[in-house]
Short mmCIF file of C-alpha atoms in Angstrom, two decimals:
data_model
loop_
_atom_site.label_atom_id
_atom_site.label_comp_id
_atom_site.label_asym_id
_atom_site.label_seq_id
_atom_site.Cartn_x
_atom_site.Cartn_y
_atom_site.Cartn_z
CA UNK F 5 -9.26 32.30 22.29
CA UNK F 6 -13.00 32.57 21.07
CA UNK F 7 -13.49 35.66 23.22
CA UNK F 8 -11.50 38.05 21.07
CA UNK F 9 -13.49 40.86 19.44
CA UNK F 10 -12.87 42.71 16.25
CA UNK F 11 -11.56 46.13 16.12
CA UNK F 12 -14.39 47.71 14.95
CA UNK F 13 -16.17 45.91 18.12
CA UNK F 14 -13.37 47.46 20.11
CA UNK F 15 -13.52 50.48 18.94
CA UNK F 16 -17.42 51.17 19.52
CA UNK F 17 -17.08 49.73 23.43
CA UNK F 18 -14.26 52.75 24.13
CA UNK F 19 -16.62 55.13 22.48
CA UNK F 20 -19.29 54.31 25.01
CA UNK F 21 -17.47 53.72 27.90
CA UNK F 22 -15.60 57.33 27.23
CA UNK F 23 -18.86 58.44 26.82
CA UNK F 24 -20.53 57.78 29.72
CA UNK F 25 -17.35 58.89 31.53
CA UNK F 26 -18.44 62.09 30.37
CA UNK F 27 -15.85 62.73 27.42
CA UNK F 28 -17.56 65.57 25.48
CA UNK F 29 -16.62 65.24 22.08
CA UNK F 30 -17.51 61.26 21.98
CA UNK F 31 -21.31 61.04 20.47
CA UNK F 32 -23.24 58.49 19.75
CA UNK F 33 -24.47 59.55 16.21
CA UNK F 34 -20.12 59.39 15.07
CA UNK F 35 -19.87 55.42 16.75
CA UNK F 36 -22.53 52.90 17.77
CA UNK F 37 -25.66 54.49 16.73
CA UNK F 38 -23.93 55.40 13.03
CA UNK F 39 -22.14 51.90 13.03
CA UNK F 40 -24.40 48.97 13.74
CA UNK F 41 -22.45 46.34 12.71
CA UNK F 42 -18.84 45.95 11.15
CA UNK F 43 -20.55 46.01 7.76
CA UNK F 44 -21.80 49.60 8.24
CA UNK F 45 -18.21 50.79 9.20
CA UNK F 46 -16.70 49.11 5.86
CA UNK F 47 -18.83 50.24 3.44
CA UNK F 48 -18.03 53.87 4.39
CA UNK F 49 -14.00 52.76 4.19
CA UNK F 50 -15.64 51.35 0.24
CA UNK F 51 -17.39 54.18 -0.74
CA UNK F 52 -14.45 56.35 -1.68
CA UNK F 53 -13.81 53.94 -4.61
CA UNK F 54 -12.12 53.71 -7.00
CA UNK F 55 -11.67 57.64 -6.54
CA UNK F 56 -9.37 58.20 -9.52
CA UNK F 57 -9.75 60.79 -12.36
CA UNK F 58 -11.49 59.43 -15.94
CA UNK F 59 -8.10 60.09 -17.83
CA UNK F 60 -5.80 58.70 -19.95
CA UNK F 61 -5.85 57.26 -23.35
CA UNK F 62 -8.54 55.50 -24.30
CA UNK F 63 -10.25 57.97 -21.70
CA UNK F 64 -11.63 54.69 -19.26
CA UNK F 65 -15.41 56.26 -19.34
CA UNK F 66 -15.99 58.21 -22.47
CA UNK F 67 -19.52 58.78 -21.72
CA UNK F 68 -18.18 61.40 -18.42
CA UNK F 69 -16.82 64.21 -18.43
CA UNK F 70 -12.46 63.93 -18.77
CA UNK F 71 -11.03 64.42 -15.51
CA UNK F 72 -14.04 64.18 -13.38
CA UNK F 73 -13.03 62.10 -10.34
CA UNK F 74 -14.84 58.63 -10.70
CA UNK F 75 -17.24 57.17 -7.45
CA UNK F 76 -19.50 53.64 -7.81
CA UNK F 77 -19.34 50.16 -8.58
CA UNK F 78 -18.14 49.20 -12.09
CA UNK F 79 -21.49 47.82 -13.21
CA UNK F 80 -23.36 51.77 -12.51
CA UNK F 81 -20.04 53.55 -14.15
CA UNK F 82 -20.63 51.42 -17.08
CA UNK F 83 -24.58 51.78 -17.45
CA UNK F 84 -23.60 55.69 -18.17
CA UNK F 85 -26.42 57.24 -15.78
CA UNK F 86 -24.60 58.24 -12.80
CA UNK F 87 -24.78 61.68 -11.84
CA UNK F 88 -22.51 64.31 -13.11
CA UNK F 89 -21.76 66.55 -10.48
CA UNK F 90 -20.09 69.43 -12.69
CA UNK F 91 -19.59 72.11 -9.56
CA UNK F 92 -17.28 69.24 -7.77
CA UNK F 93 -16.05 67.70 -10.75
CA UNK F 94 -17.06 64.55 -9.62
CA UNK F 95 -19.10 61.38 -11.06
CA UNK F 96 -21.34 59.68 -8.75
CA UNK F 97 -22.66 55.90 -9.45
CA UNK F 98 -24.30 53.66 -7.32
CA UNK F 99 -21.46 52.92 -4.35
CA UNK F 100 -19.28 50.05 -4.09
CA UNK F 101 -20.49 47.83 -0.77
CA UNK F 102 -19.77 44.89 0.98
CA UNK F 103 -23.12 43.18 -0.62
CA UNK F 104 -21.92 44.32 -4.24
CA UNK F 105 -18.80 42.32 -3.22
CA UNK F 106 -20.33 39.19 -1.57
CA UNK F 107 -22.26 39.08 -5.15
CA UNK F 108 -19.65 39.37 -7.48
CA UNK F 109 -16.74 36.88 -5.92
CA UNK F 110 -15.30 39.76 -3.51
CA UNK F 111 -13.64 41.19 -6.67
CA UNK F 112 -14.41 44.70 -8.46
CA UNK F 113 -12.24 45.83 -11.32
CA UNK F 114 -12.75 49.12 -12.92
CA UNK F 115 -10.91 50.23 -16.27
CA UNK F 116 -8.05 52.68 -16.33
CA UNK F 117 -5.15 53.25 -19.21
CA UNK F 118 -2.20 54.16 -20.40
CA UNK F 119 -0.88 57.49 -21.17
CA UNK F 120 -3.01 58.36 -17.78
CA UNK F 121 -0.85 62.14 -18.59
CA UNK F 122 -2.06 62.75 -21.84
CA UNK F 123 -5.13 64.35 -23.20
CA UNK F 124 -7.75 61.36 -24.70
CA UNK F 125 -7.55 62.98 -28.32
CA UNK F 126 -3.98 64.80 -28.18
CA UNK F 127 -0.33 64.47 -26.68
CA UNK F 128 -0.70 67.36 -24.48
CA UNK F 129 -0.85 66.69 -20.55
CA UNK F 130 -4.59 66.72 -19.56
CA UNK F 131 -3.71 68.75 -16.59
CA UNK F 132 -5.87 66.45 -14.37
CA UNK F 133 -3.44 63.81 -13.46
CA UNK F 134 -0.91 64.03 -12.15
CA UNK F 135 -1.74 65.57 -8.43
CA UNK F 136 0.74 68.12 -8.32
CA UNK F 137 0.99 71.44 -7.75
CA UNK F 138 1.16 72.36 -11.59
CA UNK F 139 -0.86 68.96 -12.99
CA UNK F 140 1.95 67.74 -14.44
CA UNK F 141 4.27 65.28 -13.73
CA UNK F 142 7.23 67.72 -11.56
CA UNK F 143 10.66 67.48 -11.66
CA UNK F 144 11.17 70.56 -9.97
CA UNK F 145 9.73 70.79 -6.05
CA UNK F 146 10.31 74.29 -5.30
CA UNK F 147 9.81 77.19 -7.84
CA UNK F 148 7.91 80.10 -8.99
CA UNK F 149 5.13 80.72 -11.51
CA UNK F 150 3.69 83.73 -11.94
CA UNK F 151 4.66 85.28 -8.87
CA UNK F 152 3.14 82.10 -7.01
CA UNK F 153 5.52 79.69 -4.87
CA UNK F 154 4.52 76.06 -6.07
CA UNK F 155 6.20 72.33 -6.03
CA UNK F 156 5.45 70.00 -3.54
CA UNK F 157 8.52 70.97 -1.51
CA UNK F 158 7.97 74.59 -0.94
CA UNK F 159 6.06 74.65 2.04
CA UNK F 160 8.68 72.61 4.31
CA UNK F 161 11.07 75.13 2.66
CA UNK F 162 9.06 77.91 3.63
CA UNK F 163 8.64 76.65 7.39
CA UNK F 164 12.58 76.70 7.41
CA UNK F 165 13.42 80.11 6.26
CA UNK F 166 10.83 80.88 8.78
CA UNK F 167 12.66 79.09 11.28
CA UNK F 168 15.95 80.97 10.58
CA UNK F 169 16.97 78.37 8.72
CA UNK F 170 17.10 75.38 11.04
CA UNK F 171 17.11 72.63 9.06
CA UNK F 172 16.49 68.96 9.93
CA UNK F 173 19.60 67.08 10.84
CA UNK F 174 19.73 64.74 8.21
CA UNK F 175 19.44 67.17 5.98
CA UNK F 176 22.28 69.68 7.96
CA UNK F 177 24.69 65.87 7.68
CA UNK F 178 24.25 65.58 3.87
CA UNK F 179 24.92 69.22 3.29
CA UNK F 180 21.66 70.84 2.97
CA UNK F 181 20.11 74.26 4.17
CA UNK F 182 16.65 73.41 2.54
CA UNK F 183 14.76 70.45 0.81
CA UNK F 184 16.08 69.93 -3.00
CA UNK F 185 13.96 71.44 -6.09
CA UNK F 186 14.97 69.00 -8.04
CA UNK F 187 16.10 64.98 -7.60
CA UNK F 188 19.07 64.49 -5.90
CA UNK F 189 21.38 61.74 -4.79
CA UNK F 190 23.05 60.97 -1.43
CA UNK F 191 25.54 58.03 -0.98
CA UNK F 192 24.60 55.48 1.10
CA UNK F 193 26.70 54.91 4.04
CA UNK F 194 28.36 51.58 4.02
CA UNK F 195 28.60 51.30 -0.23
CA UNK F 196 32.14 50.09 -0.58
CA UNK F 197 32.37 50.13 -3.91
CA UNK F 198 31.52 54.06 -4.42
CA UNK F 199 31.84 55.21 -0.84
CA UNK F 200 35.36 55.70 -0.78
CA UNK F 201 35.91 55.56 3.47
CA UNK F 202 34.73 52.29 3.36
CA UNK F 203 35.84 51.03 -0.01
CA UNK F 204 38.23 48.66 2.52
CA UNK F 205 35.36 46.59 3.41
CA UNK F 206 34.36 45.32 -0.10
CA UNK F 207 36.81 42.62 0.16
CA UNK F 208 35.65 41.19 3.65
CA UNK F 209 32.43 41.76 3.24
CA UNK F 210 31.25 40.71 -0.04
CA UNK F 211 27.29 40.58 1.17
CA UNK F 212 24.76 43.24 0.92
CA UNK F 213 21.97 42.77 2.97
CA UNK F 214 18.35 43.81 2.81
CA UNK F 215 15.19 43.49 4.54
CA UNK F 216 11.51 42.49 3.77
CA UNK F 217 8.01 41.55 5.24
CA UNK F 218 7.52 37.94 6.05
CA UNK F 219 3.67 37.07 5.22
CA UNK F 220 2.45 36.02 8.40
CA UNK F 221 0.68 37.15 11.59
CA UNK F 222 3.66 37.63 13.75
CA UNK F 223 3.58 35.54 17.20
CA UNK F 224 0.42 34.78 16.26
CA UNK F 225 1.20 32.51 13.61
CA UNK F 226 3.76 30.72 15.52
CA UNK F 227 1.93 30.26 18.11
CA UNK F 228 -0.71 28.28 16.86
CA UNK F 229 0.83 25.16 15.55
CA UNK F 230 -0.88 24.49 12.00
CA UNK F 231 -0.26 27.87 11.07
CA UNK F 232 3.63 28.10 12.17
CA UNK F 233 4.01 25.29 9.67
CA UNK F 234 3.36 27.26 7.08
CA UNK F 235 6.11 28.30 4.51
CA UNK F 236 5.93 32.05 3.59
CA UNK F 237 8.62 33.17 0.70
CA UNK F 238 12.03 32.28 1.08
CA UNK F 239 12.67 33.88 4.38
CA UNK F 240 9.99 32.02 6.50
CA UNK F 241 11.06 28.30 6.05
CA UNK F 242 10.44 24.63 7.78
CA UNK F 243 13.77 24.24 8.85
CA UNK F 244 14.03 24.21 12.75
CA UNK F 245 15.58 21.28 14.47
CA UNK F 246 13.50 18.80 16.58
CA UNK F 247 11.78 20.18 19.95
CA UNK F 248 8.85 19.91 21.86
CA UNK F 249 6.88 23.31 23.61
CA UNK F 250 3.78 24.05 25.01
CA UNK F 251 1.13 25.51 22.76
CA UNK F 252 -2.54 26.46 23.46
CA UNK F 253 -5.60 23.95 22.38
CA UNK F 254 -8.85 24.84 22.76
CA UNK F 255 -12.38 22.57 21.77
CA UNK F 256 -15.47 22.88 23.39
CA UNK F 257 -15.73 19.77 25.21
CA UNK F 258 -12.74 20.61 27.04
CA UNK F 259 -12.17 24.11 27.09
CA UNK F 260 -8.77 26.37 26.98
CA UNK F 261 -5.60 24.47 27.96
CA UNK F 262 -1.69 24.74 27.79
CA UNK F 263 -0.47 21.10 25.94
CA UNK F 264 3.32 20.17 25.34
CA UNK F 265 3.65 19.28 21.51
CA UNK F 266 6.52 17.23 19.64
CA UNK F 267 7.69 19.14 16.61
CA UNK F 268 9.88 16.98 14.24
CA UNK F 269 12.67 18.35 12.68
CA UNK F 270 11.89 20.72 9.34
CA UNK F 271 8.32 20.52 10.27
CA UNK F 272 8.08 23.81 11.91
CA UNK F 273 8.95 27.16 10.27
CA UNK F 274 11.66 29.61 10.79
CA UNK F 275 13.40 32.98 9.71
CA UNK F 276 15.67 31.59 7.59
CA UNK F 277 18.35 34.02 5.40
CA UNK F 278 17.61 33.87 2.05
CA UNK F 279 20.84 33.50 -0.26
CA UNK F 280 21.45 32.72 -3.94
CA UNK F 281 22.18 29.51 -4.73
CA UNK F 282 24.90 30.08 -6.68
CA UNK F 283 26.85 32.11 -3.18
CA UNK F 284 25.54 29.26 -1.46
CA UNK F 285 27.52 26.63 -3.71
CA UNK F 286 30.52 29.02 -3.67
CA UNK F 287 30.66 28.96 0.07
CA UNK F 288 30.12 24.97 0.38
CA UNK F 289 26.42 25.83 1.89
CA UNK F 290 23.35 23.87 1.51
CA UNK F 291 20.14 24.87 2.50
CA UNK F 292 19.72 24.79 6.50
CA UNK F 293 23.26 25.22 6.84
CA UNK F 294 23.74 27.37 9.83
CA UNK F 295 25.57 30.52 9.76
CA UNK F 296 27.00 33.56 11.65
CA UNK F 297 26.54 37.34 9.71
CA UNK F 298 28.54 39.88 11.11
CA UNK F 299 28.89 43.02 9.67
CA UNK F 300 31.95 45.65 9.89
CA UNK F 301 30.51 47.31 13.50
CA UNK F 302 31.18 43.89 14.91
CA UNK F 303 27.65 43.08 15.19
CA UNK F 304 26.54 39.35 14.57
CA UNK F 305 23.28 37.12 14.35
CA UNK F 306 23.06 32.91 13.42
CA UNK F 307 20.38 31.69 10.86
CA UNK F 308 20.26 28.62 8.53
CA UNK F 309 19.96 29.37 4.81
CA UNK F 310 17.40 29.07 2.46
CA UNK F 311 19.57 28.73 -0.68
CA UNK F 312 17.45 29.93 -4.29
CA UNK F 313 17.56 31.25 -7.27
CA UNK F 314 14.98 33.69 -6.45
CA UNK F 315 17.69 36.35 -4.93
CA UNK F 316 20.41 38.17 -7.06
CA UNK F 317 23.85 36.98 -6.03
CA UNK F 318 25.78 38.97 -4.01
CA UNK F 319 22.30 40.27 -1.92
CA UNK F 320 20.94 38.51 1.26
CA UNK F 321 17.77 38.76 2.36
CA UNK F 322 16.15 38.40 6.07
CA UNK F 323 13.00 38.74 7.11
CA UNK F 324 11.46 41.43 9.46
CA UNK F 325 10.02 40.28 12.47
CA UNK F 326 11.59 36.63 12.33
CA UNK F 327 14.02 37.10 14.93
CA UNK F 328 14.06 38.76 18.71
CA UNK F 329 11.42 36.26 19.61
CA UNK F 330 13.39 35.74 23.35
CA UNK F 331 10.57 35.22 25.49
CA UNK F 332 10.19 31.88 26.59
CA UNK F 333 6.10 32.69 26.83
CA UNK F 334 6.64 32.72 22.85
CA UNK F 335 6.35 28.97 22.62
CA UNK F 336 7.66 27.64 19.29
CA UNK F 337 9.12 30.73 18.41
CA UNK F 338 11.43 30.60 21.39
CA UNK F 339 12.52 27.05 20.78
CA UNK F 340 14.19 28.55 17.12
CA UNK F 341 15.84 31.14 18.57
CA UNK F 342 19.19 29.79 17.98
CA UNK F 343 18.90 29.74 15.02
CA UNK F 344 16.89 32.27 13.86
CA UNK F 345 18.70 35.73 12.68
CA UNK F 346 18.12 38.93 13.75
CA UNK F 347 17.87 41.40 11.17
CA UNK F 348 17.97 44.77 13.61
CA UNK F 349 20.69 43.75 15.65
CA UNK F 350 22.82 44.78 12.15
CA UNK F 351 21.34 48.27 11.08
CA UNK F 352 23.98 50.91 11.77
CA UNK F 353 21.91 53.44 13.92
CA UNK F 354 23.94 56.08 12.65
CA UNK F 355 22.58 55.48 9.46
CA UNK F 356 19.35 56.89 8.88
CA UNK F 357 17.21 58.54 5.45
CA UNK F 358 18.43 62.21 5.61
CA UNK F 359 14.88 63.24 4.13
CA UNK F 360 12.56 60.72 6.20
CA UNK F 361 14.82 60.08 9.42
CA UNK F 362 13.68 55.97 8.92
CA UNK F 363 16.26 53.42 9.57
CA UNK F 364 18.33 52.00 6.74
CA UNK F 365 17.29 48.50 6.63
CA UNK F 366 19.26 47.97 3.35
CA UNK F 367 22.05 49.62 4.12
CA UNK F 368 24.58 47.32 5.47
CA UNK F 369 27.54 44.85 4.30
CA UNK F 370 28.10 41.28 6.38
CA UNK F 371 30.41 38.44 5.93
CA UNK F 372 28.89 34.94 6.08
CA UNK F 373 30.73 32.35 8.38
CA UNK F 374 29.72 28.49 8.52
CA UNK F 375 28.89 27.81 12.35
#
């Protein structure tokens, strides 16, 4: 604690260390000497903005050229003298900067529309926006025009047939040689109410569960008291039982120190699984209940409810991240684990996106037990 740097810090002390290791293709003029301070790195990142095409209906910038891509602060667009850079297509205004944002509340807001498709003055697509192969909006991701291959799926197709046809194995499980050219729909796996090998399970397992990002800073957060008090959506809750652990404290009269810290009960908070209030009632649960999930694979994790009307019945919700906290150098975080539920510990590893290969975080049935 207050010796942490920032990663743009970071990044610039490898750069010269590597160089003066002798790594040849680390320079100077591409870290430190081109990035001074953090400010210089970010208003590179800022530059690029907003970066979208003057289209749509009202056309946001009459006074450019429609479909020119769009560079600068709003205030320069706006004045109608930034430079028109008709080779490139491209409209250049003063550029957005850290100062610009300091001076107007840290907030810039340029104008776009409707109808972003269309033409300004017709109905026709402007054939600037969408960015697709053919500028327009594609339902189709592998065909020919005029003797061309296009679609945004050809060239993984392409590297296939090359390949003799070996396909990715998600692809091979659903039944495909190549990527679709048009939308498609696989059934997910355990979908007992259209997936007819496990339509058993709808009975048993009435829940479907589903995952999402909890809005704070991971073990960080918890482990700094103040901030694992905080209440973050309905999975991230105050609802741990009394304990006491050791957290850090810092001042600088005193230093960096370890001290042991009484946490009352529903001060502190938790991974909680989010339910809808009406379930809740159904199953004789009030909030901080504590529960027991398993799902048909025999797989099982404990949590106390947050009970809302904020979730569709039927659906639970847990957070990511909440749970596996096991080390006992987590602090706080290992004082809940108990009662904290583990969302992973019930994805079916078989199940996986045939296109992307990512886990199926939402694909997955549980009963709910009181504990």
């Amino acid at each position: 604690m207050y010796e942490s740097k920032p990663p743009f810090e970071i990044m610039n002390l490898l750069a010269k260390k590597l160089s003066d290791l002798g790594d040849p293709d680390i320079k100077g003029e591409d870290f430190w000497e081109k990035y001074g301070k953090e400010e210089d790195f970010v208003d590179e990142m800022l530059a690029v903005s907003p970066g979208r095409p003057n289209v749509g209906r009202p056309l946001p910038y009459p006074q450019y050229p429609e479909g020119y891509k769009l560079y600068g602060t709003p205030d320069s667009l706006e004045k109608g003298d930034a430079k028109v850079d008709h080779k490139s297509k491209k409209v250049y205004g003063t550029p957005l900067t850290v100062e610009w944002l300091r001076n107007n509340h840290g907030v810039a807001i340029w104008p776009m529309s409707w109808y972003r498709y269309r033409k300004h003055d017709a109905d026709e697509p402007n054939h600037f926006f969408p960015k697709t192969s053919s500028k327009m909006i594609e339902f189709v991701w592998d065909y020919k025009e005029g003797g061309k291959r296009m679609g945004r799926y050809a060239k993984y197709n392409k590297k296939i047939e090359e390949a003799g046809g070996d396909v990715p194995l998600g692809l091979q499980e659903i039944g495909f040689k190549k990527y679709p050219s048009a939308f498609f729909w696989f059934e997910t796996k355990w979908n007992p109410y259209t997936n007819p090998d496990y339509k058993t399970y709808a009975k048993d397992y009435p829940f479907q569960v589903i995952g999402g990002k909890v809005h704070h800073s991971m073990s960080g957060t918890q482990m700094v008291p103040w901030l694992g008090q905080v209440k973050a959506e309905g999975t991230w809750q105050p609802l741990n039982d009394t304990f006491e652990a050791e957290v850090p404290e810092a001042s600088p009269e005193e230093g960096f120190k370890n001290t042991t810290m009484k946490f009352p009960a529903n001060s502190y908070s938790v991974g909680t699984i989010m339910i809808n209030d009406g379930d809740a009632k159904n199953l004789g649960l009030v909030t901080g209940d504590l529960v027991e999930l398993t799902n048909p694979l025999g797989k099982s994790t404990r949590g106390k409810i947050f009970a809302t009307g904020g979730i569709r019945p039927g659906v639970i919700k847990l957070g990511f991240g909440a749970g596996g906290r096991w080390s006992p150098g987590m602090g706080p975080a290992y004082q809940s684990r108990k009662y904290t539920p583990y969302h992973n510990i019930l994805i079916d590893p078989d199940a996986l996106s045939p296109i992307m290969g990512f886990p199926a975080f939402a694909d997955m049935i549980v009963k709910i037990k009181k504990v």
